[in-house]
PDB file of C-alpha atoms in Angstrom:
ATOM      1  CA  MET Z   1      95.056  87.813 105.967  1.00 36.00           C
ATOM      2  CA  GLY Z   2      95.816  90.926 103.960  1.00 43.00           C
ATOM      3  CA  GLY Z   3      97.216  91.315 100.484  1.00 52.00           C
ATOM      4  CA  ASN Z   4      95.757  89.501  97.501  1.00 73.00           C
ATOM      5  CA  ILE Z   5      99.022  88.932  95.637  1.00 87.00           C
ATOM      6  CA  PHE Z   6     101.407  88.069  98.456  1.00 93.00           C
ATOM      7  CA  ARG Z   7      99.098  85.666 100.266  1.00 86.00           C
ATOM      8  CA  ASP Z   8     101.914  83.635 101.759  1.00 89.00           C
ATOM      9  CA  LYS Z   9     103.762  86.658 103.145  1.00 93.00           C
ATOM     10  CA  ALA Z  10     101.639  89.812 103.512  1.00 95.00           C
ATOM     11  CA  ILE Z  11      99.124  90.147 106.344  1.00 95.00           C
ATOM     12  CA  SER Z  12      96.735  92.880 107.459  1.00 93.00           C
ATOM     13  CA  ILE Z  13      98.230  95.985 109.020  1.00 95.00           C
ATOM     14  CA  PRO Z  14      96.933  97.651 112.190  1.00 95.00           C
ATOM     15  CA  LYS Z  15      96.114 101.343 112.031  1.00 94.00           C
ATOM     16  CA  SER Z  16      98.966 102.290 114.383  1.00 96.00           C
ATOM     17  CA  ARG Z  17     101.565 100.907 111.939  1.00 97.00           C
ATOM     18  CA  ILE Z  18     100.314 102.597 108.782  1.00 96.00           C
ATOM     19  CA  GLU Z  19     102.039 105.974 109.140  1.00 96.00           C
ATOM     20  CA  PRO Z  20     105.472 104.598 110.170  1.00 97.00           C
ATOM     21  CA  THR Z  21     105.287 101.942 107.432  1.00 98.00           C
ATOM     22  CA  ILE Z  22     104.516 104.480 104.702  1.00 97.00           C
ATOM     23  CA  LYS Z  23     107.263 106.767 105.997  1.00 97.00           C
ATOM     24  CA  ALA Z  24     109.773 103.895 105.912  1.00 97.00           C
ATOM     25  CA  TYR Z  25     108.586 102.826 102.463  1.00 98.00           C
ATOM     26  CA  LYS Z  26     109.116 106.301 101.006  1.00 97.00           C
ATOM     27  CA  ALA Z  27     112.558 106.514 102.614  1.00 97.00           C
ATOM     28  CA  HIS Z  28     113.526 103.152 101.084  1.00 97.00           C
ATOM     29  CA  LEU Z  29     112.279 104.236  97.666  1.00 98.00           C
ATOM     30  CA  ALA Z  30     114.355 107.430  97.952  1.00 97.00           C
ATOM     31  CA  LYS Z  31     117.488 105.332  98.461  1.00 97.00           C
ATOM     32  CA  ILE Z  32     116.728 103.256  95.369  1.00 98.00           C
ATOM     33  CA  PHE Z  33     115.821 106.262  93.228  1.00 98.00           C
ATOM     34  CA  PRO Z  34     117.772 109.204  94.705  1.00 98.00           C
ATOM     35  CA  MET Z  35     117.081 111.499  91.723  1.00 98.00           C
ATOM     36  CA  LYS Z  36     113.342 111.005  92.266  1.00 97.00           C
ATOM     37  CA  SER Z  37     113.385 111.253  96.048  1.00 96.00           C
ATOM     38  CA  HIS Z  38     111.402 114.517  96.165  1.00 97.00           C
ATOM     39  CA  SER Z  39     108.786 113.293  93.696  1.00 97.00           C
ATOM     40  CA  LEU Z  40     108.191 110.120  95.742  1.00 96.00           C
ATOM     41  CA  THR Z  41     107.174 112.176  98.779  1.00 96.00           C
ATOM     42  CA  PHE Z  42     103.903 112.889  96.928  1.00 97.00           C
ATOM     43  CA  PHE Z  43     102.665 109.322  97.412  1.00 97.00           C
ATOM     44  CA  GLU Z  44      99.466 109.521  99.475  1.00 94.00           C
ATOM     45  CA  PRO Z  45      97.251 106.768 100.889  1.00 93.00           C
ATOM     46  CA  VAL Z  46      93.845 106.227  99.301  1.00 90.00           C
ATOM     47  CA  GLY Z  47      91.082 103.752  99.957  1.00 80.00           C
ATOM     48  CA  SER Z  48      90.313 102.624 103.499  1.00 75.00           C
ATOM     49  CA  ALA Z  49      93.838 102.824 104.880  1.00 76.00           C
ATOM     50  CA  GLY Z  50      93.738 104.513 108.316  1.00 72.00           C
ATOM     51  CA  LYS Z  51      89.949 104.558 108.420  1.00 78.00           C
ATOM     52  CA  LYS Z  52      89.589 101.148 110.025  1.00 81.00           C
ATOM     53  CA  ASP Z  53      91.426  99.520 112.903  1.00 85.00           C
ATOM     54  CA  VAL Z  54      92.964  97.069 110.445  1.00 88.00           C
ATOM     55  CA  SER Z  55      93.603  97.342 106.680  1.00 88.00           C
ATOM     56  CA  GLY Z  56      94.205  94.464 104.333  1.00 88.00           C
ATOM     57  CA  ASP Z  57      96.787  96.365 102.295  1.00 91.00           C
ATOM     58  CA  LEU Z  58      97.971  99.911 101.517  1.00 94.00           C
ATOM     59  CA  ASP Z  59      97.123 101.769  98.321  1.00 93.00           C
ATOM     60  CA  LEU Z  60      99.474 104.692  97.626  1.00 96.00           C
ATOM     61  CA  ALA Z  61      98.384 107.098  94.902  1.00 95.00           C
ATOM     62  CA  ILE Z  62     100.612 109.531  93.064  1.00 97.00           C
ATOM     63  CA  ASP Z  63     100.002 111.860  90.141  1.00 96.00           C
ATOM     64  CA  SER Z  64     101.608 110.580  86.963  1.00 95.00           C
ATOM     65  CA  THR Z  65     103.452 113.885  86.512  1.00 96.00           C
ATOM     66  CA  HIS Z  66     105.566 112.974  89.557  1.00 97.00           C
ATOM     67  CA  ILE Z  67     106.527 109.730  87.857  1.00 97.00           C
ATOM     68  CA  VAL Z  68     107.403 111.240  84.516  1.00 96.00           C
ATOM     69  CA  ARG Z  69     106.466 114.427  82.643  1.00 94.00           C
ATOM     70  CA  SER Z  70     107.727 113.241  79.272  1.00 95.00           C
ATOM     71  CA  PHE Z  71     109.259 109.981  78.090  1.00 97.00           C
ATOM     72  CA  THR Z  72     112.638 111.447  77.226  1.00 97.00           C
ATOM     73  CA  ASN Z  73     116.145 110.183  77.830  1.00 97.00           C
ATOM     74  CA  SER Z  74     116.804 112.716  80.565  1.00 97.00           C
ATOM     75  CA  GLU Z  75     113.532 111.954  82.390  1.00 97.00           C
ATOM     76  CA  LEU Z  76     114.077 108.199  82.316  1.00 98.00           C
ATOM     77  CA  LYS Z  77     117.636 108.599  83.582  1.00 97.00           C
ATOM     78  CA  LYS Z  78     116.206 109.978  86.838  1.00 97.00           C
ATOM     79  CA  TRP Z  79     114.853 106.483  87.436  1.00 98.00           C
ATOM     80  CA  GLY Z  80     118.164 104.920  86.421  1.00 97.00           C
ATOM     81  CA  ILE Z  81     116.501 103.510  83.302  1.00 97.00           C
ATOM     82  CA  ASP Z  82     118.085 103.339  79.861  1.00 97.00           C
ATOM     83  CA  TYR Z  83     115.980 104.990  77.151  1.00 98.00           C
ATOM     84  CA  ASP Z  84     116.654 102.274  74.533  1.00 98.00           C
ATOM     85  CA  GLU Z  85     115.671  99.531  76.972  1.00 98.00           C
ATOM     86  CA  TRP Z  86     112.416 101.390  77.755  1.00 98.00           C
ATOM     87  CA  ASN Z  87     111.712 102.028  74.067  1.00 98.00           C
ATOM     88  CA  ASP Z  88     112.245  98.361  73.131  1.00 98.00           C
ATOM     89  CA  LEU Z  89     109.817  97.279  75.842  1.00 97.00           C
ATOM     90  CA  TYR Z  90     107.297  99.964  74.872  1.00 97.00           C
ATOM     91  CA  THR Z  91     107.433  98.787  71.235  1.00 96.00           C
ATOM     92  CA  LYS Z  92     106.798  95.148  72.217  1.00 96.00           C
ATOM     93  CA  LEU Z  93     103.907  96.070  74.539  1.00 95.00           C
ATOM     94  CA  HIS Z  94     102.354  98.363  71.934  1.00 93.00           C
ATOM     95  CA  LYS Z  95     102.324  95.593  69.321  1.00 92.00           C
ATOM     96  CA  ARG Z  96     100.382  93.332  71.703  1.00 89.00           C
ATOM     97  CA  SER Z  97      98.024  96.024  72.974  1.00 83.00           C
ATOM     98  CA  ARG Z  98      94.512  96.234  71.600  1.00 77.00           C
ATOM     99  CA  THR Z  99      92.761  98.835  73.721  1.00 74.00           C
ATOM    100  CA  ALA Z 100      95.402 100.808  75.641  1.00 79.00           C
ATOM    101  CA  THR Z 101      96.355 104.304  74.480  1.00 83.00           C
ATOM    102  CA  TYR Z 102      99.906 105.220  73.535  1.00 89.00           C
ATOM    103  CA  GLU Z 103     100.418 107.001  76.868  1.00 90.00           C
ATOM    104  CA  MET Z 104      99.140 104.033  78.840  1.00 90.00           C
ATOM    105  CA  VAL Z 105     101.507 101.639  77.074  1.00 95.00           C
ATOM    106  CA  LYS Z 106     104.396 104.039  77.597  1.00 96.00           C
ATOM    107  CA  MET Z 107     103.627 104.256  81.331  1.00 96.00           C
ATOM    108  CA  ARG Z 108     103.267 100.501  81.622  1.00 96.00           C
ATOM    109  CA  ALA Z 109     106.689 100.036  80.052  1.00 97.00           C
ATOM    110  CA  LEU Z 110     108.201 102.506  82.518  1.00 98.00           C
ATOM    111  CA  LEU Z 111     106.481 100.990  85.567  1.00 98.00           C
ATOM    112  CA  THR Z 112     107.613  97.515  84.464  1.00 98.00           C
ATOM    113  CA  LEU Z 113     111.247  98.640  84.446  1.00 98.00           C
ATOM    114  CA  ILE Z 114     110.776 100.497  87.759  1.00 98.00           C
ATOM    115  CA  SER Z 115     109.388  97.299  89.274  1.00 98.00           C
ATOM    116  CA  ALA Z 116     112.488  95.467  88.103  1.00 97.00           C
ATOM    117  CA  LYS Z 117     114.633  98.053  89.914  1.00 97.00           C
ATOM    118  CA  LEU Z 118     112.568  97.532  93.049  1.00 98.00           C
ATOM    119  CA  ALA Z 119     113.109  93.785  92.855  1.00 97.00           C
ATOM    120  CA  GLU Z 120     116.857  94.309  92.478  1.00 96.00           C
ATOM    121  CA  ASN Z 121     116.786  96.246  95.728  1.00 95.00           C
ATOM    122  CA  ASN Z 122     115.079  93.685  97.948  1.00 92.00           C
ATOM    123  CA  ILE Z 123     111.454  94.683  97.520  1.00 96.00           C
ATOM    124  CA  ASP Z 124     109.116  91.848  96.616  1.00 95.00           C
ATOM    125  CA  VAL Z 125     107.194  92.774  93.443  1.00 96.00           C
ATOM    126  CA  GLY Z 126     104.144  91.102  91.930  1.00 94.00           C
ATOM    127  CA  ASP Z 127     104.378  89.545  88.475  1.00 91.00           C
ATOM    128  CA  ARG Z 128     101.630  91.775  87.099  1.00 92.00           C
ATOM    129  CA  VAL Z 129     102.345  95.444  86.251  1.00 95.00           C
ATOM    130  CA  THR Z 130      99.755  97.675  84.590  1.00 93.00           C
ATOM    131  CA  ALA Z 131      99.728 101.211  83.178  1.00 91.00           C
ATOM    132  CA  GLY Z 132      98.879 102.469  86.647  1.00 92.00           C
ATOM    133  CA  ASN Z 133      99.910  99.824  89.148  1.00 94.00           C
ATOM    134  CA  ILE Z 134     102.944  98.203  90.729  1.00 96.00           C
ATOM    135  CA  PHE Z 135     102.240  95.657  93.489  1.00 96.00           C
ATOM    136  CA  THR Z 136     104.849  95.309  96.219  1.00 97.00           C
ATOM    137  CA  CYS Z 137     105.372  93.671  99.590  1.00 97.00           C
ATOM    138  CA  PHE Z 138     107.200  95.574 102.368  1.00 97.00           C
ATOM    139  CA  PRO Z 139     107.983  95.091 106.074  1.00 97.00           C
ATOM    140  CA  GLN Z 140     105.475  96.618 108.465  1.00 98.00           C
ATOM    141  CA  HIS Z 141     106.957  99.241 110.765  1.00 98.00           C
ATOM    142  CA  ASP Z 142     105.950 100.608 114.118  1.00 96.00           C
ATOM    143  CA  GLU Z 143     107.390 103.435 116.212  1.00 95.00           C
ATOM    144  CA  ASN Z 144     110.450 101.268 116.965  1.00 95.00           C
ATOM    145  CA  GLY Z 145     111.246 100.346 113.385  1.00 96.00           C
ATOM    146  CA  PRO Z 146     110.650  97.250 111.222  1.00 96.00           C
ATOM    147  CA  THR Z 147     108.628  94.316 112.573  1.00 97.00           C
ATOM    148  CA  ASN Z 148     108.530  90.686 111.469  1.00 96.00           C
ATOM    149  CA  ASP Z 149     105.276  91.271 109.584  1.00 97.00           C
ATOM    150  CA  TYR Z 150     104.784  92.295 105.963  1.00 97.00           C
ATOM    151  CA  VAL Z 151     102.064  94.207 104.126  1.00 96.00           C
ATOM    152  CA  GLN Z 152     101.119  94.561 100.472  1.00 96.00           C
ATOM    153  CA  ILE Z 153     101.663  98.113  99.199  1.00 97.00           C
ATOM    154  CA  ASP Z 154     100.248  99.021  95.784  1.00 95.00           C
ATOM    155  CA  TRP Z 155     101.210 101.957  93.568  1.00 96.00           C
ATOM    156  CA  MET Z 156      98.284 103.844  92.000  1.00 94.00           C
ATOM    157  CA  VAL Z 157      99.628 106.116  89.246  1.00 95.00           C
ATOM    158  CA  GLY Z 158      97.419 108.566  87.342  1.00 92.00           C
ATOM    159  CA  ASN Z 159      95.483 111.785  87.798  1.00 93.00           C
ATOM    160  CA  ILE Z 160      95.631 112.307  91.551  1.00 94.00           C
ATOM    161  CA  ASP Z 161      92.244 114.048  91.772  1.00 94.00           C
ATOM    162  CA  TRP Z 162      90.625 111.161  89.944  1.00 94.00           C
ATOM    163  CA  LEU Z 163      92.488 108.494  91.939  1.00 94.00           C
ATOM    164  CA  SER Z 164      91.578 110.099  95.271  1.00 92.00           C
ATOM    165  CA  TRP Z 165      87.883 110.057  94.283  1.00 94.00           C
ATOM    166  CA  ALA Z 166      87.810 106.700  92.491  1.00 91.00           C
ATOM    167  CA  TYR Z 167      89.620 104.840  95.270  1.00 87.00           C
ATOM    168  CA  TYR Z 168      87.953 106.703  98.120  1.00 86.00           C
ATOM    169  CA  SER Z 169      86.693 104.520 100.945  1.00 80.00           C
ATOM    170  CA  HIS Z 170      85.004 105.798 104.081  1.00 78.00           C
ATOM    171  CA  GLY Z 171      85.338 102.511 105.919  1.00 73.00           C
ATOM    172  CA  GLU Z 172      81.656 101.617 106.225  1.00 80.00           C
ATOM    173  CA  ILE Z 173      80.878  99.059 108.911  1.00 82.00           C
ATOM    174  CA  SER Z 174      80.528  95.521 107.475  1.00 84.00           C
ATOM    175  CA  LEU Z 175      81.159  96.795 103.906  1.00 87.00           C
ATOM    176  CA  LYS Z 176      84.300  97.117 101.787  1.00 85.00           C
ATOM    177  CA  GLY Z 177      85.438 100.012  99.673  1.00 86.00           C
ATOM    178  CA  LEU Z 178      84.452  98.009  96.591  1.00 89.00           C
ATOM    179  CA  HIS Z 179      80.791  98.161  97.679  1.00 93.00           C
ATOM    180  CA  ARG Z 180      80.902 101.903  97.016  1.00 94.00           C
ATOM    181  CA  THR Z 181      82.981 101.794  93.819  1.00 93.00           C
ATOM    182  CA  GLN Z 182      81.119  98.893  92.251  1.00 96.00           C
ATOM    183  CA  PHE Z 183      77.889 100.838  92.772  1.00 97.00           C
ATOM    184  CA  LEU Z 184      79.484 103.557  90.684  1.00 97.00           C
ATOM    185  CA  VAL Z 185      80.395 100.943  88.105  1.00 97.00           C
ATOM    186  CA  ALA Z 186      76.730  99.887  87.917  1.00 97.00           C
ATOM    187  CA  LEU Z 187      75.503 103.484  87.687  1.00 97.00           C
ATOM    188  CA  PHE Z 188      77.741 104.332  84.772  1.00 97.00           C
ATOM    189  CA  SER Z 189      77.208 100.981  83.056  1.00 97.00           C
ATOM    190  CA  GLU Z 190      73.430 101.484  83.019  1.00 96.00           C
ATOM    191  CA  ILE Z 191      73.862 104.687  80.973  1.00 96.00           C
ATOM    192  CA  GLY Z 192      76.361 103.183  78.546  1.00 97.00           C
ATOM    193  CA  TYR Z 193      79.690 104.076  80.139  1.00 97.00           C
ATOM    194  CA  THR Z 194      82.636 102.146  81.560  1.00 96.00           C
ATOM    195  CA  PHE Z 195      84.082 103.224  84.917  1.00 95.00           C
ATOM    196  CA  ASN Z 196      87.733 102.449  85.652  1.00 90.00           C
ATOM    197  CA  HIS Z 197      89.523 103.240  88.936  1.00 86.00           C
ATOM    198  CA  PHE Z 198      92.690 104.221  87.114  1.00 83.00           C
ATOM    199  CA  CYS Z 199      91.725 105.444  83.648  1.00 86.00           C
ATOM    200  CA  GLY Z 200      88.473 107.365  84.227  1.00 93.00           C
ATOM    201  CA  ILE Z 201      85.211 106.972  82.299  1.00 96.00           C
ATOM    202  CA  LYS Z 202      84.565 106.238  78.635  1.00 95.00           C
ATOM    203  CA  GLU Z 203      81.623 105.311  76.469  1.00 95.00           C
ATOM    204  CA  LYS Z 204      81.352 101.577  75.975  1.00 94.00           C
ATOM    205  CA  LYS Z 205      83.002 100.170  72.822  1.00 88.00           C
ATOM    206  CA  THR Z 206      85.192 103.287  72.510  1.00 88.00           C
ATOM    207  CA  LYS Z 207      88.897 103.640  73.328  1.00 82.00           C
ATOM    208  CA  GLU Z 208      89.238 107.156  74.641  1.00 86.00           C
ATOM    209  CA  TRP Z 209      88.802 107.771  78.372  1.00 88.00           C
ATOM    210  CA  THR Z 210      87.023 111.089  78.003  1.00 91.00           C
ATOM    211  CA  ILE Z 211      86.245 111.765  81.671  1.00 95.00           C
ATOM    212  CA  THR Z 212      89.129 111.943  84.140  1.00 92.00           C
ATOM    213  CA  ASP Z 213      87.851 114.641  86.493  1.00 94.00           C
ATOM    214  CA  PRO Z 214      85.459 113.844  89.350  1.00 96.00           C
ATOM    215  CA  LYS Z 215      83.453 117.030  88.572  1.00 96.00           C
ATOM    216  CA  ASP Z 216      82.731 115.789  85.048  1.00 97.00           C
ATOM    217  CA  ALA Z 217      81.791 112.347  86.420  1.00 97.00           C
ATOM    218  CA  LEU Z 218      79.289 113.944  88.797  1.00 97.00           C
ATOM    219  CA  GLN Z 219      77.909 116.068  85.968  1.00 97.00           C
ATOM    220  CA  LEU Z 220      77.318 112.922  83.892  1.00 97.00           C
ATOM    221  CA  LEU Z 221      75.485 111.232  86.762  1.00 96.00           C
ATOM    222  CA  SER Z 222      73.401 114.362  87.379  1.00 95.00           C
ATOM    223  CA  GLU Z 223      72.347 114.552  83.747  1.00 95.00           C
ATOM    224  CA  HIS Z 224      71.071 110.982  83.704  1.00 94.00           C
ATOM    225  CA  TYR Z 225      69.765 110.375  87.241  1.00 95.00           C
ATOM    226  CA  GLY Z 226      69.395 113.668  89.044  1.00 92.00           C
ATOM    227  CA  ASP Z 227      71.627 116.191  90.800  1.00 94.00           C
ATOM    228  CA  ILE Z 228      74.384 114.679  92.920  1.00 95.00           C
ATOM    229  CA  ARG Z 229      77.092 116.336  94.990  1.00 95.00           C
ATOM    230  CA  HIS Z 230      80.596 115.101  95.732  1.00 94.00           C
ATOM    231  CA  SER Z 231      79.635 114.567  99.377  1.00 93.00           C
ATOM    232  CA  GLN Z 232      76.953 112.082  98.306  1.00 94.00           C
ATOM    233  CA  THR Z 233      79.457 109.743  96.628  1.00 95.00           C
ATOM    234  CA  GLN Z 234      81.704 108.811  99.537  1.00 92.00           C
ATOM    235  CA  THR Z 235      79.914 105.671 100.700  1.00 93.00           C
ATOM    236  CA  PHE Z 236      77.610 102.999  99.318  1.00 95.00           C
ATOM    237  CA  ALA Z 237      74.902 104.153 101.752  1.00 94.00           C
ATOM    238  CA  GLN Z 238      75.061 107.718 100.443  1.00 95.00           C
ATOM    239  CA  LEU Z 239      74.938 106.645  96.815  1.00 96.00           C
ATOM    240  CA  HIS Z 240      72.083 104.250  97.480  1.00 95.00           C
ATOM    241  CA  SER Z 241      70.048 106.872  99.339  1.00 95.00           C
ATOM    242  CA  TRP Z 242      70.597 109.369  96.535  1.00 96.00           C
ATOM    243  CA  LEU Z 243      69.542 106.913  93.837  1.00 95.00           C
ATOM    244  CA  LEU Z 244      66.528 105.812  95.848  1.00 92.00           C
ATOM    245  CA  ARG Z 245      65.171 109.346  95.522  1.00 90.00           C
ATOM    246  CA  THR Z 246      65.514 109.335  91.729  1.00 84.00           C
ATOM    247  CA  ASP Z 247      63.475 107.635  89.008  1.00 74.00           C
ATOM    248  CA  SER Z 248      62.298 104.252  90.355  1.00 72.00           C
ATOM    249  CA  SER Z 249      62.844 102.450  87.049  1.00 80.00           C
ATOM    250  CA  ALA Z 250      66.469 103.572  86.955  1.00 90.00           C
ATOM    251  CA  TYR Z 251      66.854 102.482  90.579  1.00 93.00           C
ATOM    252  CA  PHE Z 252      65.844  98.886  90.007  1.00 92.00           C
ATOM    253  CA  LYS Z 253      67.933  98.589  86.822  1.00 94.00           C
ATOM    254  CA  VAL Z 254      71.085  99.858  88.554  1.00 95.00           C
ATOM    255  CA  VAL Z 255      70.520  97.665  91.629  1.00 95.00           C
ATOM    256  CA  SER Z 256      70.065  94.605  89.419  1.00 94.00           C
ATOM    257  CA  ARG Z 257      73.394  95.345  87.712  1.00 96.00           C
ATOM    258  CA  TYR Z 258      75.023  95.945  91.057  1.00 96.00           C
ATOM    259  CA  ARG Z 259      73.822  92.698  92.567  1.00 95.00           C
ATOM    260  CA  ASP Z 260      75.107  90.797  89.514  1.00 96.00           C
ATOM    261  CA  ILE Z 261      78.528  92.427  89.862  1.00 96.00           C
ATOM    262  CA  LEU Z 262      78.811  91.496  93.526  1.00 95.00           C
ATOM    263  CA  LYS Z 263      77.679  87.930  92.812  1.00 94.00           C
ATOM    264  CA  VAL Z 264      80.397  87.500  90.173  1.00 94.00           C
ATOM    265  CA  GLN Z 265      82.945  88.845  92.654  1.00 91.00           C
ATOM    266  CA  LYS Z 266      81.482  86.636  95.392  1.00 91.00           C
ATOM    267  CA  GLU Z 267      81.005  89.611  97.657  1.00 93.00           C
ATOM    268  CA  LYS Z 268      78.342  90.265 100.255  1.00 92.00           C
ATOM    269  CA  ILE Z 269      75.106  91.931  99.133  1.00 93.00           C
ATOM    270  CA  PRO Z 270      74.437  94.927 101.426  1.00 93.00           C
ATOM    271  CA  ASN Z 271      71.611  94.240 103.859  1.00 91.00           C
ATOM    272  CA  VAL Z 272      69.503  97.060 102.459  1.00 90.00           C
ATOM    273  CA  LEU Z 273      69.360  95.239  99.131  1.00 90.00           C
ATOM    274  CA  THR Z 274      68.789  91.751 100.482  1.00 77.00           C
ATOM    275  CA  HIS Z 275      65.104  91.723  99.551  1.00 66.00           C
ATOM    276  CA  THR Z 276      65.393  93.944  96.491  1.00 58.00           C
ATOM    277  CA  ILE Z 277      64.340  92.229  93.268  1.00 56.00           C
TER     278      ILE Z 277
END
């Protein structure tokens, strides 16, 4: 079964249906938000979609500038959203927020109202909306049109270069995309930083996400562990092989963190680490 939020409705989607489903999804969004129809064409799949025969769900990333360039009355009208309604929601969310930046709270308010518009137009929407995510459920399509099956489709809104790197999944055999990204989480955590798929990287116990460019993330890793190239970060196997050639003490510390993360998430420990202490 695919889709974590719509367990009773969404199922996995075969590779052959991904392209027609995304095309139909964009077309449906364009009907709901005609003034944003061009911007919505910039949605692009990230993660493992299309890299395996079957995908659990579809992650569609889009640069935040295609959602909104500034939170003004004229910009919000393009989404059919009233400025005062958005501002009231933003104010309420900001009062309850402890760690989110002003821009993050503003985007969350906008995405919350966009999700309401989606629901009004017969798209199932998850209860949870974040500063970078809307979770939806949509009919799967094939070359002949809609089928009787559904798939979970998630919006990933932010810096598109960062999102493409952070959510990248090569589709390793027997491993999930999270096996690669959680290894990155462990690497950054060991040197005192927090890695976030959506926000970027920040020093622990600070609020500002100071690194939002993959090049800067690679530079940080290189400074603490040893030189690393973008091509060495696409899979868990590549990251593991790279780290294995660095300082042995750092290796065992990172692997220990990584194993703990996977245990908490109840995910499989990669075979290469099965006997690692």
